[in-house]
């Protein structure tokens, strides 16, 4: 997909997509190709869904610093500083190659790598988007993190307040302090919500992949059906010609009959194929997609039951005086070891069995004479 | 009727037997229900009569170990009772098995699905091993899947508890394709590592969707293994640990003897080691690392079930699929639907004791004929 065809997708977004090093496409002769004149790759900016940066681009662009414009320099590319002032790539190279320097417009100290491509025509919007993105990364609490709606609304109000201050440069140090305090207070929660979002994105991606596979499968199925149909039609035609050649019945009637038969078969085929494709794809999609949203995958927990192995009641020594296993341990032929047999496991089992019964209270309610009667198994 | 018979009859009445669902070499499996709750169960009727020496060994094993084990990833034995000369095991009902799912080509496995299945397998196995039980017959066929997606180890007919030192165990266990090399070499003294090898083979099978090491005979099995993983050198699989100070009394000749001293050792040819990556091209590094550790030649170096559960493979993204989201095979889905219908229409409580109510039809008719004639005879008796 070329940059030109994407450029007006958003309506409000009059920009073109720039990919450095991409071959210039022939379809976009109306707009000059925006090329970078700098050797620096400027990151950042607002990315669209496919991960590419849409860059704002206009015929009236002019660098506020050197006053060169698109008429004089068709390769003009304006970038935005961290104080949200525009300047062209050659000015950036000239001013900041030797290290951090003051902005020629507002005197804020800037670095070359902090320049970002411009996406929106209005730099206030550019700034707002950047600020909101940064804030949303940390202020990621959800409704379920609050006891009631009221406190959630208060929180949203506070976030909006901070965002507004940052966008309009009101009480910057104070606002920064507020953010820092929030970050410290909610570090673990932020981390958890981040992970949750990642998991959600993962699920979304999986869902998308499944859908893609499904589409592919359906397309294959369709292609196959079409081929089959073509083959069948060819076969019918040949059969008809054969019959016409061999039989001496009325040619008109033969042709009519074969036509009717072919029609009937074709109808049956299409309905069956459509049905099968629909059924299988719908089933797969429904089952996988519905579940994906409903039940989130949970991180792996190695052992899920709390099982007590009496580990604190004994310590396994490396060796015991155990004449019974003496021969095994000496293992003249080495076959025990090669088979993986471990005498330690037998020792552990013996020890655990020995200590397991220590805590049990003696059975109560069993009279002395009762014990020697019928043995009754405990019920399941 | 003595106390034992009475207890047995009471147990028998708790369960109703429905239709036959399968037949094995030593058992017939019926679908059934718990009379009181309508809960679905599987009743495994063991054919006892045909064995001259009493109960079949595998029946004893199955009952013995399943009575002891209770874990979400191990099939649950609900009850045992006898009917006439047969022994009946009442097991929880499970819809399908992993083999059917692997073979169902319409299903797509995500890496997360495989992770989930393997984690559940290891969890069940770890539970068995920590209770000193070797399963000795792990294969996809014996990993059953419950309707909620939980995987459960089943078929404990070859299970055994750890041997006491010096006691031999049989090496003719585990289905051939999943049998580790030490058993193929005839080792009579082995450990939990044999089950881990089987899990490794199942793990690979889940990724390949076809058995990983399908040998045609025991001899060919070794060849297949070595072709896939390389022939082990003596030092890959030594008999003796590296000598330490306390070992001084041991004879030096044993310093470096390998698996070649195992009873049934036969050289089967030299094959080069090929990296797992060549066959499992799409697997992540973690996956191959765990798989490699399950398929180590030296049993003592093979990963244990507990270590495996703590392997980074399981904690890495993607998270294991939630059991309810795992792919189900078509037969399973269909059976679930049918059963839903059945559940809706039939009152399971009103069915009466199925075990007694379903004698062969011919016998029934004959019996009733006899009854009728006897009744008539009684009426005509004027004495």
XYZ file of C-alpha atoms in Angstrom:
763
model
C 0.000 0.000 0.000
C 1.519 3.307 -1.027
C 1.730 6.313 1.188
C -0.452 8.423 -1.117
C -3.386 6.088 -0.926
C -3.304 6.165 2.829
C -2.849 9.870 3.203
C -6.476 10.837 3.596
C -7.757 7.877 5.501
C -8.323 9.840 8.664
C -9.883 12.876 7.029
C -8.522 15.222 9.668
C -5.088 13.829 9.137
C -3.508 15.416 6.117
C -0.227 13.586 6.109
C 1.802 11.139 4.145
C 3.520 8.058 5.304
C 7.232 8.160 4.993
C 9.418 5.152 4.959
C 13.066 5.888 4.573
C 14.813 3.876 1.925
C 11.586 2.764 0.339
C 11.499 2.858 -3.432
C 9.532 5.889 -4.618
C 6.209 4.754 -5.963
C 5.138 5.930 -9.387
C 1.547 6.528 -8.389
C 2.261 9.626 -6.323
C 3.527 12.036 -8.942
C 1.196 14.768 -7.640
C 3.001 15.100 -4.318
C 6.754 15.372 -4.262
C 8.553 12.544 -2.497
C 9.584 13.636 0.966
C 13.106 12.542 1.519
C 15.323 12.968 4.459
C 18.402 15.104 3.891
C 19.821 14.187 7.270
C 21.709 11.037 8.140
C 19.959 10.913 11.510
C 16.927 8.674 11.855
C 14.336 10.542 13.877
C 12.149 8.253 15.920
C 9.036 8.981 17.917
C 5.968 10.658 16.579
C 2.491 9.192 16.384
C 2.263 5.744 14.903
C -0.791 4.394 13.153
C -2.240 0.919 13.640
C 0.305 -0.714 11.364
C 3.177 0.813 13.346
C 4.210 3.369 10.731
C 4.526 7.074 11.367
C 2.199 9.292 9.420
C 3.992 12.535 8.767
C 2.316 15.863 8.180
C 3.286 17.420 4.904
C 2.155 20.570 3.163
C 3.127 22.648 0.118
C 3.376 25.830 2.241
C 5.910 24.370 4.669
C 8.560 26.855 5.673
C 11.343 26.494 8.198
C 10.873 29.209 10.832
C 14.625 29.299 11.457
C 16.257 29.500 8.008
C 13.097 30.586 6.151
C 13.704 28.080 3.358
C 10.445 26.703 1.984
C 9.169 23.854 -0.118
C 9.275 25.978 -3.270
C 13.012 26.480 -2.951
C 13.775 23.139 -1.404
C 11.408 20.333 -2.397
C 13.207 17.996 0.017
C 12.360 20.159 2.987
C 11.406 18.085 6.018
C 10.263 19.766 9.206
C 10.697 18.104 12.572
C 9.330 19.058 15.946
C 11.480 19.785 19.018
C 10.618 18.809 22.557
C 9.482 22.407 23.126
C 7.160 21.980 20.114
C 8.865 24.285 17.652
C 9.366 23.264 14.052
C 12.601 23.447 12.148
C 14.063 21.794 9.087
C 16.499 18.928 9.090
C 19.417 20.982 7.857
C 18.900 23.523 10.668
C 18.813 20.689 13.183
C 22.007 19.233 11.758
C 23.651 22.660 11.786
C 22.610 23.618 15.336
C 22.686 20.412 17.324
C 25.371 18.204 15.775
C 27.912 19.487 18.266
C 25.757 18.641 21.242
C 22.843 20.113 23.188
C 22.147 23.742 22.250
C 19.413 26.310 22.949
C 16.322 26.410 20.762
C 16.598 29.365 18.366
C 12.975 30.268 19.137
C 12.516 29.766 22.891
C 16.058 29.142 24.144
C 15.257 25.830 25.781
C 18.222 23.459 25.682
C 17.506 20.800 23.036
C 19.166 17.639 21.818
C 19.224 16.399 18.275
C 17.738 12.992 19.037
C 14.745 14.492 20.831
C 13.286 15.811 17.568
C 10.292 13.882 16.316
C 8.454 13.769 12.993
C 5.343 15.899 12.836
C 2.041 14.086 12.444
C -0.593 16.740 13.052
C -0.892 20.077 11.390
C -1.579 21.819 14.666
C 1.382 21.508 17.021
C -0.901 21.916 20.046
C -2.598 18.685 19.038
C 0.810 17.114 18.502
C 1.774 18.039 22.030
C -1.510 16.949 23.545
C -1.303 13.529 21.916
C 2.251 13.049 23.174
C 1.382 14.161 26.708
C -1.720 12.010 26.887
C 0.183 9.014 25.637
C 2.858 9.488 28.283
C 0.340 10.009 31.054
C -1.796 7.018 30.045
C 1.207 4.758 30.421
C 1.384 5.391 34.143
C -2.116 6.458 35.010
C -3.534 3.132 33.887
C -5.880 2.329 36.747
C -9.206 0.798 35.809
C -12.657 0.972 37.202
C -12.205 -2.307 39.051
C -9.266 -0.891 40.995
C -11.615 1.438 42.866
C -14.187 0.649 45.501
C -16.857 2.911 44.016
C -17.650 4.999 40.968
C -17.132 8.205 42.895
C -13.464 7.554 43.642
C -12.890 6.414 40.069
C -14.346 9.658 38.773
C -12.174 11.638 41.184
C -9.165 9.805 39.863
C -10.116 10.548 36.240
C -10.614 14.175 37.187
C -7.141 14.288 38.702
C -5.597 12.707 35.604
C -7.359 15.221 33.397
C -6.144 18.023 35.640
C -2.536 16.888 35.410
C -2.829 16.446 31.641
C -4.261 19.916 31.235
C -1.458 21.443 33.306
C 1.205 19.664 31.274
C -0.324 20.644 27.943
C -0.715 24.284 28.857
C 2.506 24.607 30.881
C 0.782 25.474 34.154
C 2.626 24.754 37.437
C 4.989 22.333 35.724
C 7.231 21.539 38.724
C 4.232 21.055 40.975
C 2.504 18.772 38.477
C 5.686 16.776 37.989
C 5.827 16.293 41.746
C 2.251 15.042 41.737
C 3.072 12.527 39.030
C 6.141 11.339 40.911
C 4.125 10.895 44.102
C 1.474 8.920 42.246
C 4.119 6.757 40.603
C 5.694 5.930 43.936
C 2.389 5.123 45.563
C 1.072 2.867 42.819
C 4.207 1.244 41.434
C 2.945 -2.329 41.786
C -0.530 -1.534 40.507
C 0.876 0.218 37.453
C 3.053 -2.769 36.731
C 0.134 -5.156 37.076
C -2.124 -3.150 34.823
C 0.645 -2.928 32.263
C 0.937 -6.709 32.235
C -2.823 -7.027 31.962
C -2.862 -4.769 28.960
C -0.049 -6.741 27.371
C -1.939 -9.965 27.896
C -5.018 -8.384 26.364
C -3.026 -7.221 23.357
C -1.637 -10.712 23.036
C -5.109 -12.218 23.080
C -6.236 -9.718 20.487
C -3.314 -10.624 18.294
C -4.050 -14.316 18.605
C -7.635 -13.721 17.727
C -6.623 -11.782 14.667
C -4.243 -14.517 13.605
C -6.911 -17.145 13.993
C -9.233 -15.078 11.866
C -6.586 -14.649 9.223
C -5.949 -18.360 9.117
C -9.657 -18.935 8.857
C -9.969 -16.552 5.926
C -7.075 -18.274 4.220
C -8.686 -21.647 4.740
C -11.959 -20.411 3.340
C -10.262 -18.945 0.296
C -8.467 -22.232 -0.340
C -11.722 -24.087 0.013
C -13.429 -21.792 -2.461
C -10.625 -22.093 -4.958
C -10.726 -25.860 -4.673
C -14.491 -25.934 -5.158
C -14.206 -23.719 -8.207
C -11.605 -25.971 -9.717
C -13.724 -29.009 -9.065
C -16.674 -27.345 -10.651
C -14.688 -26.450 -13.725
C -13.422 -30.018 -14.026
C -16.930 -31.377 -13.618
C -18.304 -29.021 -16.255
C -15.539 -30.017 -18.644
C -16.285 -33.694 -17.999
C -19.987 -33.184 -18.661
C -19.291 -31.424 -21.913
C -17.056 -34.219 -23.049
C -19.605 -36.816 -22.036
C -22.277 -35.006 -23.987
C -20.127 -34.885 -27.099
C -19.404 -38.591 -26.722
C -23.071 -39.426 -26.399
C -23.922 -37.256 -29.379
C -21.276 -39.007 -31.421
C -22.304 -42.546 -30.467
C -26.042 -42.478 -29.916
C -28.538 -42.059 -32.709
C -31.265 -40.488 -30.536
C -32.573 -37.002 -31.156
C -29.653 -34.567 -30.663
C -31.827 -31.705 -29.387
C -33.375 -33.848 -26.658
C -29.979 -35.213 -25.575
C -28.540 -31.730 -25.229
C -31.545 -30.515 -23.248
C -31.398 -33.468 -20.838
C -27.688 -33.109 -20.186
C -28.133 -29.381 -19.592
C -30.837 -30.001 -17.003
C -28.693 -32.595 -15.254
C -25.701 -30.264 -15.171
C -27.804 -27.515 -13.658
C -29.123 -29.774 -10.938
C -25.629 -30.971 -10.053
C -24.199 -27.464 -9.974
C -26.945 -26.274 -7.644
C -26.361 -29.158 -5.256
C -22.627 -28.535 -5.294
C -22.789 -24.833 -4.521
C -25.263 -25.240 -1.696
C -23.227 -28.070 -0.136
C -19.935 -26.186 -0.443
C -21.352 -22.971 0.969
C -22.888 -24.843 3.826
C -19.685 -26.738 4.694
C -17.462 -23.679 4.556
C -19.837 -21.618 6.610
C -20.344 -24.291 9.222
C -16.687 -25.098 9.783
C -15.432 -21.540 9.813
C -18.229 -20.270 11.980
C -17.659 -23.045 14.474
C -13.943 -22.495 14.741
C -14.190 -18.742 14.893
C -16.964 -18.720 17.387
C -15.395 -21.180 19.755
C -11.940 -19.623 19.714
C -12.999 -15.971 19.689
C -15.739 -16.238 22.277
C -13.447 -18.001 24.673
C -10.533 -15.672 24.053
C -12.470 -12.768 25.411
C -14.272 -14.603 28.169
C -11.499 -16.514 29.916
C -8.120 -14.845 30.201
C -5.042 -17.040 30.239
C -3.366 -17.064 33.596
C 0.359 -17.199 34.201
C 1.812 -20.611 34.906
C 1.909 -21.766 38.509
C 4.314 -24.652 38.874
C 2.462 -26.672 41.492
C -1.104 -25.809 42.231
C -1.880 -27.820 45.314
C -0.467 -27.166 48.750
C 0.993 -30.502 49.481
C 2.945 -31.169 52.610
C 5.840 -33.549 52.172
C 7.002 -33.525 55.805
C 10.203 -31.851 54.614
C 10.664 -30.156 57.981
C 10.429 -33.436 59.880
C 13.524 -35.058 58.456
C 16.721 -34.289 56.632
C 18.045 -36.708 54.101
C 21.685 -37.508 54.713
C 23.977 -38.285 51.806
C 24.487 -41.806 53.042
C 23.124 -44.257 55.602
C 24.217 -47.476 57.179
C 21.927 -49.721 55.173
C 23.106 -53.292 54.647
C 20.008 -54.051 52.582
C 20.999 -51.648 49.853
C 24.717 -52.240 50.148
C 24.997 -54.334 47.016
C 22.926 -51.856 45.089
C 25.099 -48.957 46.107
C 28.294 -50.776 45.259
C 26.681 -51.567 41.896
C 29.498 -53.700 40.510
C 28.212 -53.701 36.955
C 27.040 -50.118 37.046
C 23.647 -51.118 35.710
C 21.707 -49.418 38.475
C 23.247 -46.106 37.713
C 22.891 -46.488 33.983
C 19.209 -47.284 34.416
C 18.747 -44.196 36.540
C 17.929 -45.991 39.787
C 18.595 -43.927 42.905
C 18.853 -45.474 46.302
C 18.309 -42.011 47.801
C 14.716 -42.095 46.641
C 14.112 -45.287 48.546
C 15.639 -43.711 51.635
C 13.497 -40.628 51.267
C 10.416 -42.725 50.913
C 11.229 -44.748 54.000
C 11.898 -41.618 56.044
C 8.803 -39.832 54.882
C 6.625 -42.827 55.551
C 8.178 -43.085 58.989
C 7.487 -39.482 59.998
C 4.098 -39.205 58.275
C 2.296 -41.091 60.980
C 3.857 -39.286 63.920
C 1.184 -36.587 64.204
C -1.843 -38.819 63.984
C -3.791 -39.125 67.221
C -4.649 -42.696 68.178
C -8.076 -43.828 67.010
C -10.766 -43.030 69.557
C -14.122 -44.747 70.037
C -12.797 -48.156 69.153
C -13.474 -50.427 72.068
C -10.873 -53.064 72.756
C -13.115 -55.977 71.791
C -14.389 -54.431 68.584
C -11.164 -54.462 66.701
C -11.105 -58.143 65.918
C -14.518 -58.310 64.198
C -15.288 -57.677 60.559
C -12.965 -55.308 58.872
C -15.080 -52.567 57.342
C -13.487 -50.407 54.732
C -13.929 -46.709 55.037
C -16.474 -45.466 52.561
C -15.305 -43.459 49.589
C -25.905 -62.278 52.768
C -22.940 -61.373 54.898
C -21.681 -57.876 55.672
C -19.252 -57.749 52.784
C -21.871 -58.757 50.230
C -24.287 -56.245 51.664
C -21.724 -53.450 51.406
C -20.944 -54.461 47.838
C -24.625 -54.452 46.868
C -25.032 -51.008 48.406
C -22.141 -49.748 46.329
C -23.457 -51.326 43.203
C -26.764 -49.575 43.680
C -25.057 -46.195 43.677
C -24.210 -46.478 39.983
C -26.226 -47.178 36.869
C -24.702 -48.647 33.754
C -25.699 -47.315 30.309
C -24.339 -48.265 26.914
C -20.975 -49.801 26.093
C -18.425 -47.286 24.822
C -15.318 -49.345 24.328
C -13.601 -52.662 24.811
C -9.990 -53.302 25.681
C -7.940 -56.443 26.125
C -8.943 -56.982 29.685
C -11.868 -54.666 30.231
C -15.115 -53.357 28.804
C -15.941 -49.717 29.399
C -19.509 -48.586 29.878
C -20.949 -45.142 30.197
C -22.884 -44.754 33.412
C -24.286 -42.413 35.978
C -24.365 -41.907 39.665
C -27.921 -42.847 40.556
C -28.358 -40.120 43.142
C -26.943 -37.139 41.262
C -26.983 -38.087 37.597
C -23.253 -37.375 37.390
C -21.659 -39.012 34.373
C -19.162 -41.776 35.087
C -17.310 -44.455 33.184
C -17.584 -47.974 34.501
C -14.723 -50.261 33.619
C -15.715 -53.877 33.924
C -12.660 -56.067 34.247
C -12.902 -59.523 32.784
C -11.746 -61.597 35.674
C -12.994 -65.037 34.802
C -10.586 -65.635 31.941
C -7.475 -65.527 34.100
C -6.560 -68.786 35.759
C -4.425 -67.253 38.463
C -7.118 -64.952 39.789
C -7.214 -61.258 39.150
C -5.233 -59.771 36.337
C -2.111 -57.960 37.446
C -2.985 -54.726 35.725
C -6.389 -54.643 37.418
C -4.729 -54.916 40.791
C -2.267 -52.208 39.860
C -4.912 -49.854 38.604
C -7.058 -50.165 41.722
C -4.102 -50.083 44.071
C -2.657 -46.832 42.757
C -5.793 -44.982 41.786
C -7.177 -45.516 45.286
C -4.168 -43.618 46.587
C -4.002 -40.758 44.112
C -6.294 -37.779 43.932
C -5.271 -34.798 41.828
C -6.950 -32.578 39.211
C -4.649 -34.039 36.566
C -5.064 -37.700 37.490
C -8.211 -39.641 36.667
C -10.340 -40.173 39.744
C -11.426 -43.630 40.853
C -14.825 -43.106 42.429
C -15.720 -46.597 43.523
C -14.977 -50.278 43.135
C -17.522 -53.048 43.333
C -17.937 -56.577 42.093
C -20.792 -58.013 40.082
C -20.936 -61.772 39.772
C -17.375 -62.668 38.898
C -16.438 -59.283 37.482
C -14.717 -56.379 39.098
C -16.094 -52.946 38.259
C -14.110 -49.728 38.566
C -16.146 -46.549 38.598
C -14.028 -43.772 37.062
C -14.846 -40.176 36.321
C -16.144 -39.729 32.791
C -13.802 -38.024 30.330
C -14.811 -37.014 26.830
C -11.757 -37.574 24.725
C -8.054 -38.239 24.673
C -5.103 -36.289 23.444
C -4.412 -38.713 20.597
C -7.775 -37.979 18.965
C -7.083 -34.262 19.254
C -3.605 -34.594 17.756
C -5.020 -36.601 14.863
C -7.853 -34.175 14.161
C -6.349 -32.233 11.291
C -8.976 -29.505 11.394
C -7.646 -28.244 14.721
C -4.895 -25.675 14.931
C -2.638 -25.786 17.993
C -1.254 -22.522 19.299
C 2.052 -22.666 21.181
C 0.053 -21.685 24.255
C -2.178 -24.740 23.853
C 0.781 -27.098 23.772
C 2.216 -25.371 26.807
C -1.025 -25.832 28.682
C -1.259 -29.549 27.881
C 2.341 -30.228 28.775
C 2.024 -28.265 32.024
C -0.998 -30.329 33.020
C 0.797 -33.550 32.097
C 3.801 -32.605 34.191
C 1.564 -31.588 37.078
C -0.205 -34.930 37.131
C 3.063 -36.764 36.715
C 4.765 -34.756 39.427
C 1.934 -35.737 41.760
C 2.421 -39.418 40.948
C 6.179 -39.212 41.348
C 6.050 -37.372 44.632
C 3.827 -40.193 45.853
C 6.425 -42.678 44.628
C 4.332 -44.026 41.764
C 5.751 -44.619 38.298
C 3.086 -44.461 35.588
C 5.045 -46.450 33.000
C 2.545 -46.105 30.182
C 2.383 -42.455 29.219
C 1.228 -41.796 25.659
C -1.303 -39.409 24.115
C -3.810 -42.254 24.176
C -3.661 -42.354 27.960
C -3.948 -38.625 28.492
C -7.661 -38.051 28.715
C -9.344 -34.690 28.336
C -12.271 -33.693 30.518
C -15.127 -31.610 29.199
C -13.673 -28.515 30.893
C -10.378 -29.095 29.077
C -8.424 -30.482 32.013
C -5.938 -33.151 30.989
C -5.807 -36.234 33.196
C -3.382 -39.130 33.371
C -5.246 -42.381 33.039
C -4.664 -46.108 32.663
C -2.584 -47.029 35.657
C -2.585 -50.670 34.569
C 1.213 -50.644 34.323
C 1.896 -48.338 37.255
C 4.232 -49.380 40.009
C 5.619 -47.844 43.163
C 9.341 -47.215 43.429
C 11.202 -50.438 43.919
C 13.066 -51.083 47.111
C 16.790 -51.284 46.557
C 17.834 -54.454 44.803
C 14.381 -55.397 43.518
C 14.139 -55.846 39.801
C 11.427 -54.172 37.774
C 10.325 -55.353 34.365
C 11.675 -53.500 31.370
C 8.742 -54.522 29.169
C 6.690 -51.469 29.999
C 5.665 -48.289 28.205
C 4.358 -48.331 24.657
C 7.336 -48.707 22.350
C 7.329 -45.284 20.726
C 7.441 -43.641 24.134
C 9.897 -46.058 25.731
C 13.201 -44.602 26.904
C 16.495 -46.114 25.747
C 17.425 -47.500 29.183
C 14.365 -49.773 29.046
C 15.150 -50.751 25.466
C 18.621 -51.743 26.707
C 16.940 -53.936 29.311
C 17.654 -52.028 32.482
C 15.860 -53.625 35.435
C 16.626 -50.801 37.830
C 15.182 -47.510 36.733
C 13.401 -44.493 38.092
C 10.945 -41.684 37.438
C 13.084 -40.644 34.479
C 11.348 -43.244 32.299
C 8.095 -41.282 32.479
C 9.864 -38.028 31.656
C 11.150 -39.495 28.378
C 7.576 -40.378 27.464
C 6.453 -36.821 28.196
C 9.274 -35.568 25.981
C 8.007 -37.752 23.128
C 4.457 -36.495 23.679
C 5.714 -32.905 23.745
C 7.425 -33.407 20.391
C 4.353 -35.162 19.023
C 2.165 -32.194 19.945
C 4.434 -29.941 17.905
C 4.840 -32.298 14.954
C 1.274 -33.651 14.970
C 2.733 -37.082 14.238
C 4.576 -39.551 16.512
C 8.139 -38.351 17.058
C 9.961 -41.685 17.368
C 7.840 -44.357 15.639
C 9.993 -47.470 15.740
C 8.707 -50.611 14.059
C 10.285 -53.034 16.504
C 12.274 -52.750 19.712
C 15.464 -52.887 17.696
C 14.210 -50.344 15.208
C 13.047 -48.141 18.085
C 16.650 -47.718 19.281
C 17.742 -46.947 15.760
C 14.970 -44.414 15.379
C 15.942 -42.717 18.625
C 19.604 -42.570 17.728
C 18.838 -41.331 14.255
C 16.840 -38.488 15.742
C 19.067 -37.611 18.670
C 22.447 -39.030 17.773
C 24.103 -42.166 19.117
C 25.217 -41.576 22.711
C 28.932 -41.771 23.416
C 30.186 -43.566 26.514
C 30.659 -40.273 28.311
C 27.143 -39.105 27.406
C 25.752 -41.905 29.471
C 28.304 -43.090 31.978
C 27.664 -45.764 34.518
C 29.904 -44.297 37.188
C 29.811 -40.789 38.525
C 33.076 -38.874 38.236
C 35.391 -40.296 40.853
C 35.496 -38.518 44.164
C 37.735 -39.014 47.200
C 35.289 -41.371 48.906
C 35.187 -43.595 45.866
C 38.768 -44.710 46.273
C 37.785 -48.203 47.278
C 35.960 -48.705 44.022
C 37.674 -50.573 41.314
C 39.350 -48.337 38.787
C 38.235 -50.434 35.863
C 34.793 -48.957 36.327
C 36.030 -45.443 36.010
C 34.439 -44.877 32.650
C 32.025 -47.552 31.642
C 28.974 -46.502 29.759
C 25.523 -47.716 29.024
C 27.147 -50.418 26.934
C 27.155 -52.552 30.077
C 23.379 -52.654 30.276
C 21.941 -56.210 29.980
C 20.453 -55.979 26.505
C 22.988 -53.612 25.026
C 23.496 -54.033 21.308
C 25.300 -51.593 19.066
C 22.873 -50.238 16.508
C 25.143 -48.041 14.491
C 26.555 -44.571 14.747
C 24.373 -41.610 13.969
C 25.443 -37.988 14.222
C 23.798 -35.604 16.643
C 21.423 -33.226 14.882
C 20.167 -30.160 16.703
C 16.466 -30.250 17.621
C 16.128 -26.915 15.857
C 16.387 -28.701 12.495
C 13.143 -30.566 13.034
C 11.265 -28.105 15.244
C 11.834 -25.036 13.143
C 9.087 -22.911 14.625
C 9.704 -23.684 18.296
C 11.089 -21.079 20.673
C 14.450 -21.540 22.379
C 12.755 -22.254 25.720
C 10.646 -24.965 24.150
C 13.622 -26.731 22.642
C 15.565 -26.402 25.867
C 12.851 -28.172 27.850
C 12.347 -30.781 25.141
C 16.081 -31.427 25.069
C 16.147 -31.882 28.834
C 13.327 -34.438 28.664
C 15.189 -36.424 26.018
C 18.593 -36.657 27.714
C 20.121 -40.125 27.382
C 21.429 -40.447 30.904
C 18.378 -41.014 33.102
C 19.965 -39.277 36.084
C 20.519 -36.118 34.093
C 17.001 -36.085 32.680
C 14.898 -33.290 34.132
C 12.478 -34.240 36.917
C 8.780 -33.396 36.733
C 9.172 -30.802 39.458
C 12.156 -29.135 37.806
C 10.290 -29.172 34.520
C 7.349 -27.315 36.041
C 9.741 -24.593 37.147
C 11.361 -24.378 33.707
C 11.305 -20.893 32.133
C 9.348 -22.329 29.188
C 6.204 -22.301 31.293
C 6.596 -18.810 32.702
C 7.487 -17.195 29.367
C 4.866 -15.554 27.188
C 2.468 -16.631 25.808
C 0.813 -17.854 28.984
C -0.503 -21.416 28.803
C -4.021 -21.448 27.369
C -6.809 -21.656 29.868
C -7.988 -25.303 29.815
C -11.483 -24.310 28.726
C -10.068 -22.702 25.559
C -8.025 -25.679 24.383
C -8.988 -27.171 21.026
C -11.537 -29.943 21.252
C -11.960 -32.582 18.589
C -15.183 -32.740 16.620
C -16.254 -36.018 18.178
C -15.947 -34.437 21.586
C -18.028 -31.444 20.630
C -20.646 -33.683 19.071
C -20.817 -35.969 22.065
C -21.117 -32.973 24.344
C -24.092 -31.799 22.327
C -25.769 -35.171 22.327
C -25.253 -35.500 26.030
C -26.711 -32.083 26.630
C -29.830 -33.214 24.852
C -29.896 -36.391 26.835
C -29.441 -34.456 30.024
C -32.368 -32.276 29.169
C -34.820 -35.017 28.309
C -34.084 -37.916 30.548
C -34.498 -38.126 34.251
C -31.379 -40.009 35.262
C -32.690 -40.847 38.732
C -35.596 -42.853 37.440
C -33.512 -45.398 35.580
C -33.010 -47.895 38.331
C -29.985 -50.128 38.778
C -28.674 -50.440 35.248
C -26.238 -53.181 35.992
C -29.006 -55.575 36.846
C -31.638 -54.171 34.541
C -29.743 -54.842 31.352
C -29.220 -58.583 31.002
C -29.058 -59.904 27.419
C -32.467 -59.717 25.788
C -32.812 -63.380 24.900
C -32.046 -64.509 28.386
C -34.625 -62.099 29.675
C -37.378 -63.402 27.465
C -36.578 -66.967 28.318
C -36.580 -66.156 31.966
C -39.917 -64.431 31.787
C -41.399 -67.335 29.843
C -40.260 -69.659 32.567
C -41.738 -67.362 35.149
C -45.087 -67.288 33.420
C -45.334 -71.027 33.054
C -44.321 -71.482 36.666
C -46.943 -69.012 37.776
C -49.579 -70.816 35.757
C -48.444 -74.081 37.183
C -48.744 -72.638 40.660
C -52.268 -71.461 39.975
C -53.242 -74.861 38.725
C -51.809 -76.590 41.752
C -54.886 -77.463 43.813
C -53.199 -79.332 46.563
